PDB file of C-alpha atoms in Angstrom:
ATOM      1  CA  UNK E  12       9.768  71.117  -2.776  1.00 70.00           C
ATOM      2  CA  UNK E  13       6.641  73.239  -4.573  1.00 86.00           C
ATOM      3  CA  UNK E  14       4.929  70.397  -5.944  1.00 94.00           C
ATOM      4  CA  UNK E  15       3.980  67.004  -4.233  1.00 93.00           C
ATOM      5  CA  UNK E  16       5.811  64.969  -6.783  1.00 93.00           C
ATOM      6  CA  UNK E  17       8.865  66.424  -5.426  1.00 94.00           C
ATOM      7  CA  UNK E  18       7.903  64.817  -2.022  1.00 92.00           C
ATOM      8  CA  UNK E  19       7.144  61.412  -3.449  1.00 91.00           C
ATOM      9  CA  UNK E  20      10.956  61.888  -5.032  1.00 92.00           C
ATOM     10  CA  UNK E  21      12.291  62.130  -1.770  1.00 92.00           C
ATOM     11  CA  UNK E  22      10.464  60.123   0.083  1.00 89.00           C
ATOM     12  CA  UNK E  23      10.570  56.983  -1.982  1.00 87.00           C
ATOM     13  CA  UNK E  24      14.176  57.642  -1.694  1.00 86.00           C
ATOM     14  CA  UNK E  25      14.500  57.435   1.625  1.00 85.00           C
ATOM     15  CA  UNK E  26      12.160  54.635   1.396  1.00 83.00           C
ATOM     16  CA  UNK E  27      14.601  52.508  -0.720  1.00 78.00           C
ATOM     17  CA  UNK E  28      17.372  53.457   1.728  1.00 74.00           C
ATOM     18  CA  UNK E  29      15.251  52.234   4.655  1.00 74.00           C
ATOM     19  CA  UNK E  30      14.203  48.982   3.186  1.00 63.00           C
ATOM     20  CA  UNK E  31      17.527  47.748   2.525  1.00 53.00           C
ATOM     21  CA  UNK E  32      18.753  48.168   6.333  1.00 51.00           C
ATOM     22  CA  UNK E  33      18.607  45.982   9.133  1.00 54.00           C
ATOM     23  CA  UNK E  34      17.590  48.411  11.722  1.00 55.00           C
ATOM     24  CA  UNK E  35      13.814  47.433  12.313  1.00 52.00           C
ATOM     25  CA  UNK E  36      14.993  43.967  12.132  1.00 56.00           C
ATOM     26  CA  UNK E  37      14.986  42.066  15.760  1.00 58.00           C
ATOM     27  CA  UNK E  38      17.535  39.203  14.292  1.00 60.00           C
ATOM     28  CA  UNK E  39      19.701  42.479  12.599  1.00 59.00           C
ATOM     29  CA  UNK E  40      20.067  39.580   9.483  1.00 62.00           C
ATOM     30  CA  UNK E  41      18.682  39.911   6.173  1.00 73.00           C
ATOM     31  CA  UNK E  42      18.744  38.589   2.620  1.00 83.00           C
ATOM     32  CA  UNK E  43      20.641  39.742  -0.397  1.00 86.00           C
ATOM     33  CA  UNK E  44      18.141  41.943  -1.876  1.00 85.00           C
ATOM     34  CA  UNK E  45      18.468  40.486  -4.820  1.00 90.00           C
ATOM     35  CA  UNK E  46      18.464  37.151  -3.951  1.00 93.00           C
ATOM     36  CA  UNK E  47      15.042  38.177  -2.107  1.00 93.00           C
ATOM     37  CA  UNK E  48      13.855  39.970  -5.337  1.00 93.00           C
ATOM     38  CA  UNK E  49      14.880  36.486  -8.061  1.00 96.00           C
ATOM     39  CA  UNK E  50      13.160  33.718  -5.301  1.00 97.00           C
ATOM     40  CA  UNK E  51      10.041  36.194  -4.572  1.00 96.00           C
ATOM     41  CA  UNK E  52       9.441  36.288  -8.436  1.00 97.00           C
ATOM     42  CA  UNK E  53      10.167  32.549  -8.728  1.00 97.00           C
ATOM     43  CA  UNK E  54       7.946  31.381  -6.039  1.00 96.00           C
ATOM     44  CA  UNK E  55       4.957  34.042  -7.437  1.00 96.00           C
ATOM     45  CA  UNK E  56       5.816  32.878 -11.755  1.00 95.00           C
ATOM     46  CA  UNK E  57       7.232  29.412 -11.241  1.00 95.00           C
ATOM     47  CA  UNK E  58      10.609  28.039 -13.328  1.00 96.00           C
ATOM     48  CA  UNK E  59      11.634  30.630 -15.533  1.00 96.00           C
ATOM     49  CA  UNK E  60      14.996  30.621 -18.299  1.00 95.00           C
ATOM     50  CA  UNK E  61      17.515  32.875 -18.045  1.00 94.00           C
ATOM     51  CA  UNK E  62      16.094  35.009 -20.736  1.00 93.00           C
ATOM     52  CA  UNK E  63      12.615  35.420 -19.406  1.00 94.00           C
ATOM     53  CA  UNK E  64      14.524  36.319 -16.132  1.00 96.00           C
ATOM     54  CA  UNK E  65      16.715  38.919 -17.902  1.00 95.00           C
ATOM     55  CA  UNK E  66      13.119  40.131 -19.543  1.00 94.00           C
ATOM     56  CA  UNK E  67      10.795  40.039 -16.139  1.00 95.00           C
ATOM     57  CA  UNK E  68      13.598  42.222 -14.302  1.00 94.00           C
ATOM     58  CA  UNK E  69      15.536  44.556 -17.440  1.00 93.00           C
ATOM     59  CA  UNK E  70      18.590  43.129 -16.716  1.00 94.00           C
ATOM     60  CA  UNK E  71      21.735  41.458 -18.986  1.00 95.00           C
ATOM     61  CA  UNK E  72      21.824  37.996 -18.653  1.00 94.00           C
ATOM     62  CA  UNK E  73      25.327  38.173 -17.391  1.00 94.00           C
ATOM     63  CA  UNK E  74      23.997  40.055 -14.549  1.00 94.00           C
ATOM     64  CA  UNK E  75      21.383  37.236 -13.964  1.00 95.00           C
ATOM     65  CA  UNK E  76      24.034  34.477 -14.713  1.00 95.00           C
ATOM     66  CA  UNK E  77      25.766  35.946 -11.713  1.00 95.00           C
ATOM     67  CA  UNK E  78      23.517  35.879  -9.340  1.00 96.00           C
ATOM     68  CA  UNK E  79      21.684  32.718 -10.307  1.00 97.00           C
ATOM     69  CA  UNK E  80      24.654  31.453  -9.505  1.00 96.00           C
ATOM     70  CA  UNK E  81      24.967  32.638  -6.241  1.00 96.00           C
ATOM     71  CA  UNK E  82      21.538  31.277  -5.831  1.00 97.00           C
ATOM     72  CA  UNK E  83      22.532  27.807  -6.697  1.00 97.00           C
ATOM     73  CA  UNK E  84      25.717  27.521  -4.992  1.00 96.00           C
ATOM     74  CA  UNK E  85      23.330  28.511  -1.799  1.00 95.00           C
ATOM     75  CA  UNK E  86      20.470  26.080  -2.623  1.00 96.00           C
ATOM     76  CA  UNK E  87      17.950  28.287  -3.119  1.00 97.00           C
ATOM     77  CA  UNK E  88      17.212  27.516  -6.608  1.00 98.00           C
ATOM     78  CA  UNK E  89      18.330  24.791  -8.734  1.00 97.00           C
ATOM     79  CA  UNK E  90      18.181  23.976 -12.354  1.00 96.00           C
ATOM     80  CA  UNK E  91      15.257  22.197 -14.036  1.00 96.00           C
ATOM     81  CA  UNK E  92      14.481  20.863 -17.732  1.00 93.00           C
ATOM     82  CA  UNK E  93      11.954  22.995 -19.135  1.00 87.00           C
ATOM     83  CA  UNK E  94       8.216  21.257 -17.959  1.00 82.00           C
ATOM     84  CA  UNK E  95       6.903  22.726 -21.032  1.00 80.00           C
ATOM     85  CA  UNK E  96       9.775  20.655 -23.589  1.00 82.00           C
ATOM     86  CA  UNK E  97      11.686  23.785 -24.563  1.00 80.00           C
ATOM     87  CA  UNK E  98      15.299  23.575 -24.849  1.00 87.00           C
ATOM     88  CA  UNK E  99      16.652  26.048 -21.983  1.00 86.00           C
ATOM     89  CA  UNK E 100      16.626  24.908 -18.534  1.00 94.00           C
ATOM     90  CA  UNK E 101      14.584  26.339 -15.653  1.00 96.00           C
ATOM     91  CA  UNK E 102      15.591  27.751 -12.301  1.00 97.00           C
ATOM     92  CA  UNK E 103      12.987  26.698  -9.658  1.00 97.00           C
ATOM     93  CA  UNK E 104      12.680  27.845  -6.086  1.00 98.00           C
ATOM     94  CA  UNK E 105      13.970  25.537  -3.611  1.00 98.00           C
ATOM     95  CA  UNK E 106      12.131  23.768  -0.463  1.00 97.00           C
ATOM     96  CA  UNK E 107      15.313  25.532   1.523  1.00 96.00           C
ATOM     97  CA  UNK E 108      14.504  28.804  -0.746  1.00 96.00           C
ATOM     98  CA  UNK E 109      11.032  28.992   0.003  1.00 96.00           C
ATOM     99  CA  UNK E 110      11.713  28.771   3.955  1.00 94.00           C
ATOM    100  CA  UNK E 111      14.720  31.414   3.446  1.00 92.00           C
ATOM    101  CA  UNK E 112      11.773  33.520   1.226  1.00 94.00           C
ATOM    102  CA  UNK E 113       9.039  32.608   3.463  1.00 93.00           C
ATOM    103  CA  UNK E 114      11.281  33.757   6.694  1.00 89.00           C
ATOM    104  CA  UNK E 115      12.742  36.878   5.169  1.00 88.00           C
ATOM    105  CA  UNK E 116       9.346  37.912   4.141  1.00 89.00           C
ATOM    106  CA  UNK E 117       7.935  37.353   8.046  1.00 87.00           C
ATOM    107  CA  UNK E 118      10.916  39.413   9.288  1.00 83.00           C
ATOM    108  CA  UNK E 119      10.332  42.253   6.822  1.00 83.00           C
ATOM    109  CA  UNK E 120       6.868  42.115   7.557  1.00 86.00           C
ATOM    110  CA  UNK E 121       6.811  42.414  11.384  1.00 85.00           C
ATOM    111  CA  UNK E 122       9.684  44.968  10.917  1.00 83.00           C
ATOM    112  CA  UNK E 123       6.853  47.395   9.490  1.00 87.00           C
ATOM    113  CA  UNK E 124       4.267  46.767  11.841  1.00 89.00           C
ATOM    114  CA  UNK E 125       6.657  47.696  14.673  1.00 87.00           C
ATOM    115  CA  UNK E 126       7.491  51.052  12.420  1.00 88.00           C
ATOM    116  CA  UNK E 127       3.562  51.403  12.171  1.00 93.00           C
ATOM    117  CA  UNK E 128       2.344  49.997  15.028  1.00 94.00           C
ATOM    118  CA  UNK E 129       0.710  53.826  15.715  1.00 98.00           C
ATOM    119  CA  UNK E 130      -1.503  53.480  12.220  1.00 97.00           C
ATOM    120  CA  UNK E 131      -4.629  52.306  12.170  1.00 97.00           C
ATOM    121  CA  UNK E 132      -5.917  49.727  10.285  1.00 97.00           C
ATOM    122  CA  UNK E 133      -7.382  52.139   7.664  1.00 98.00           C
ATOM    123  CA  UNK E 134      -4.141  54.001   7.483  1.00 98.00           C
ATOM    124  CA  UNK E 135      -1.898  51.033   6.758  1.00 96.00           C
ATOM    125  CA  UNK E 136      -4.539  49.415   4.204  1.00 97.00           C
ATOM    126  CA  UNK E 137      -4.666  53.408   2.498  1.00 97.00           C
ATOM    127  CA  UNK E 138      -0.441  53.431   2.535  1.00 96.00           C
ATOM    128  CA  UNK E 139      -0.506  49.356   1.043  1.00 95.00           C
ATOM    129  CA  UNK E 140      -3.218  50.373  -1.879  1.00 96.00           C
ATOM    130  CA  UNK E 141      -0.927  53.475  -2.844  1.00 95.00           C
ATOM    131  CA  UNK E 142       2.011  51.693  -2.803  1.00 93.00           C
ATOM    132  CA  UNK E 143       0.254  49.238  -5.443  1.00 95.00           C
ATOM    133  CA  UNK E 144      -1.276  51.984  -7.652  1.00 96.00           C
ATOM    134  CA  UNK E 145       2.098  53.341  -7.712  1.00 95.00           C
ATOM    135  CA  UNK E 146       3.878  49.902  -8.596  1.00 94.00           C
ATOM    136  CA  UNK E 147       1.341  49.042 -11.294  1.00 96.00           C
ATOM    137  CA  UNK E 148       1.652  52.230 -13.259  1.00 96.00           C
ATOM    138  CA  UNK E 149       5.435  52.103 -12.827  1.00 95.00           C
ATOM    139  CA  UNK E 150       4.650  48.609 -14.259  1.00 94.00           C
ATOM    140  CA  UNK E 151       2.289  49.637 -16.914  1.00 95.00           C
ATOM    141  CA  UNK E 152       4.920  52.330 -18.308  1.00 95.00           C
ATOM    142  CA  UNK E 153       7.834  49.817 -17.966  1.00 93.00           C
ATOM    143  CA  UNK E 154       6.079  47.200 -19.922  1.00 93.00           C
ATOM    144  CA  UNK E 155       6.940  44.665 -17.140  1.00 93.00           C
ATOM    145  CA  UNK E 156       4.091  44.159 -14.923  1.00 93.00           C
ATOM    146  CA  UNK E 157       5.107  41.758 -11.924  1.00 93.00           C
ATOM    147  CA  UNK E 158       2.867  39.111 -10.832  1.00 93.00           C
ATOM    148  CA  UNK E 159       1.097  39.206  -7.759  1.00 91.00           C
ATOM    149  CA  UNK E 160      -0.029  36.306  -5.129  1.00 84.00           C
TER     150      UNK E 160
END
């Protein structure tokens, strides 16, 4: 590992191994991540087709058919007429999706701040701007930039 890139490899790939576990989580439950990754986008955008789902994330639509699905059958989502008179329908976030959101994101969150409860305050605002710049340029080369609160 000669250059820092080659750190950043391999630590953002232990990074995506880490955030998918349940091992900093006190309940040891979590959410499908992609069931975490469709209502987080939903609750940010609002309703949103199919196809601008299938744009926003890269994916097939059969993919996205899937796990909408999966969504629906668990009431997270449901499906909408378009409010703007289009033709497609809309999936829209859920009151029960926005608690299951709204509690997944609490647990993730106070899983990190017992893995950096040593950092500063400095240190963990330094770590959450990086992680930004980083996501926005992936972003900016993907052509998909992701909304933010």
């Amino acid at each position: 590992m000669e250059k820092p890139t080659d750190r950043v490899e391999f630590e953002t790939m232990l990074l995506g191994r880490y955030t998918i576990n349940t091992r900093y989580r006190r309940d040891g439950t979590r959410m499908d991540r992609s069931a975490y990754v469709l209502l987080s986008r939903l609750s940010v955008q609002g309703p949103m087709t199919i196809g601008q789902l299938a744009e926003a994330f890269g994916l097939d639509t059969s993919t996205l058919n899937r796990q909408t699905a999966a969504l629906l059958r668990a009431g997270v989502v449901e499906r909408i007429p378009d409010p703007d008179g289009g033709i497609a329908r809309k999936f829209r976030i859920t009151a029960a999706g926005e608690r299951g959101l709204e509690a997944e994101r609490t647990a993730n969150t106070e899983g990190l701040e017992r893995v950096m409860q040593t950092w500063s305050a400095d240190d963990v605002a330094a770590f959450a701007g990086y992680l930004e710049r980083l996501n926005t340029d992936i972003e900016r080369l993907d052509g998909r930039p992701w909304p933010r609160p």
